[in-house]
Amino acid sequence: VVTTILDCDRSEVHQSVRGRQNLVRMMAIHFAHRRGQMTYREIAAALDMKHYSAVASSVRRLEQLCRENNRVRQLRRAIQADITQDQT
């Protein structure tokens, strides 16, 4: 759902470049944790991340972005709506 709404390739979820924000990855982590009820450790393992603290940091960064950036907030809502619709 995340990659469809953000119109990107699934491989972007697994990409990490130090010092650059990866919105696709942050959204995937957010929804895996909030909707998928995965732990930070489980998400880190699934995305081949070395430390689960990086997952927690990603969640915090996305929350901050959503507070500051209306477009990011709208994208998160669109993904949430799509996920909710799929579950009904």
mmCIF file of C-alpha atoms in Angstrom:
data_model
loop_
_atom_site.group_PDB
_atom_site.id
_atom_site.type_symbol
_atom_site.label_atom_id
_atom_site.label_comp_id
_atom_site.label_asym_id
_atom_site.label_seq_id
_atom_site.Cartn_x
_atom_site.Cartn_y
_atom_site.Cartn_z
ATOM 1 C CA VAL A 1 0.000 0.000 0.000
ATOM 2 C CA VAL A 2 2.779 2.443 0.933
ATOM 3 C CA THR A 3 4.688 1.959 -2.306
ATOM 4 C CA THR A 4 1.498 2.190 -4.379
ATOM 5 C CA ILE A 5 0.343 5.498 -2.884
ATOM 6 C CA LEU A 6 3.854 6.974 -2.935
ATOM 7 C CA ASP A 7 4.350 5.637 -6.483
ATOM 8 C CA CYS A 8 7.712 4.007 -5.934
ATOM 9 C CA ASP A 9 9.462 0.679 -6.166
ATOM 10 C CA ARG A 10 9.389 -1.782 -3.260
ATOM 11 C CA SER A 11 13.170 -1.835 -3.202
ATOM 12 C CA GLU A 12 13.113 1.726 -1.847
ATOM 13 C CA VAL A 13 11.784 0.388 1.460
ATOM 14 C CA HIS A 14 15.060 -1.470 1.938
ATOM 15 C CA GLN A 15 17.332 1.398 0.862
ATOM 16 C CA SER A 16 19.106 3.459 3.455
ATOM 17 C CA VAL A 17 21.473 6.326 2.843
ATOM 18 C CA ARG A 18 23.011 7.946 5.884
ATOM 19 C CA GLY A 19 21.953 11.552 6.279
ATOM 20 C CA ARG A 20 19.051 11.333 3.814
ATOM 21 C CA GLN A 21 15.423 10.783 4.670
ATOM 22 C CA ASN A 22 13.637 7.937 2.961
ATOM 23 C CA LEU A 23 9.934 8.743 3.263
ATOM 24 C CA VAL A 24 8.904 5.396 1.789
ATOM 25 C CA ARG A 25 10.917 3.514 4.400
ATOM 26 C CA MET A 26 9.652 5.725 7.234
ATOM 27 C CA MET A 27 6.027 5.186 6.192
ATOM 28 C CA ALA A 28 6.529 1.427 5.864
ATOM 29 C CA ILE A 29 8.105 1.297 9.322
ATOM 30 C CA HIS A 30 5.330 3.440 10.795
ATOM 31 C CA PHE A 31 2.540 1.240 9.461
ATOM 32 C CA ALA A 32 4.340 -2.023 10.217
ATOM 33 C CA HIS A 33 4.578 -0.909 13.829
ATOM 34 C CA ARG A 34 1.192 0.799 14.246
ATOM 35 C CA ARG A 35 -1.060 -1.318 12.055
ATOM 36 C CA GLY A 36 0.969 -4.499 11.745
ATOM 37 C CA GLN A 37 1.800 -4.492 15.439
ATOM 38 C CA MET A 38 5.374 -5.506 14.711
ATOM 39 C CA THR A 39 8.010 -4.720 17.315
ATOM 40 C CA TYR A 40 10.931 -2.485 16.477
ATOM 41 C CA ARG A 41 13.194 -5.540 16.596
ATOM 42 C CA GLU A 42 10.973 -7.429 14.123
ATOM 43 C CA ILE A 43 10.920 -4.477 11.738
ATOM 44 C CA ALA A 44 14.692 -4.065 11.981
ATOM 45 C CA ALA A 45 15.171 -7.733 11.147
ATOM 46 C CA ALA A 46 12.728 -7.582 8.211
ATOM 47 C CA LEU A 47 14.526 -4.562 6.738
ATOM 48 C CA ASP A 48 18.035 -5.844 7.487
ATOM 49 C CA MET A 49 18.701 -2.951 9.854
ATOM 50 C CA LYS A 50 21.482 -3.474 12.373
ATOM 51 C CA HIS A 51 19.813 -1.760 15.330
ATOM 52 C CA TYR A 52 16.193 -1.554 16.333
ATOM 53 C CA SER A 53 16.888 1.924 17.700
ATOM 54 C CA ALA A 54 17.096 3.082 14.068
ATOM 55 C CA VAL A 55 13.493 1.945 13.658
ATOM 56 C CA ALA A 56 12.418 3.968 16.691
ATOM 57 C CA SER A 57 14.282 6.995 15.328
ATOM 58 C CA SER A 58 12.536 6.623 11.996
ATOM 59 C CA VAL A 59 9.133 6.619 13.697
ATOM 60 C CA ARG A 60 10.028 9.779 15.623
ATOM 61 C CA ARG A 61 11.307 11.511 12.472
ATOM 62 C CA LEU A 62 8.104 10.710 10.592
ATOM 63 C CA GLU A 63 5.975 12.047 13.448
ATOM 64 C CA GLN A 64 8.017 15.265 13.386
ATOM 65 C CA LEU A 65 7.690 15.542 9.612
ATOM 66 C CA CYS A 66 3.929 15.102 9.857
ATOM 67 C CA ARG A 67 3.716 17.918 12.392
ATOM 68 C CA GLU A 68 5.745 20.219 10.153
ATOM 69 C CA ASN A 69 4.711 19.218 6.635
ATOM 70 C CA ASN A 70 1.087 19.111 5.519
ATOM 71 C CA ARG A 71 1.897 17.074 2.390
ATOM 72 C CA VAL A 72 3.550 14.297 4.417
ATOM 73 C CA ARG A 73 0.600 14.338 6.818
ATOM 74 C CA GLN A 74 -1.821 13.982 3.876
ATOM 75 C CA LEU A 75 0.177 11.071 2.450
ATOM 76 C CA ARG A 76 0.110 9.290 5.811
ATOM 77 C CA ARG A 77 -3.671 9.791 6.010
ATOM 78 C CA ALA A 78 -4.126 8.458 2.471
ATOM 79 C CA ILE A 79 -2.167 5.320 3.301
ATOM 80 C CA GLN A 80 -4.094 4.902 6.551
ATOM 81 C CA ALA A 81 -7.413 5.237 4.690
ATOM 82 C CA ASP A 82 -6.344 2.670 2.100
ATOM 83 C CA ILE A 83 -5.271 0.198 4.778
ATOM 84 C CA THR A 84 -8.514 0.706 6.699
ATOM 85 C CA GLN A 85 -10.555 0.231 3.540
ATOM 86 C CA ASP A 86 -8.708 -3.010 2.728
ATOM 87 C CA GLN A 87 -9.569 -4.385 6.170
ATOM 88 C CA THR A 88 -13.307 -3.888 5.779
#
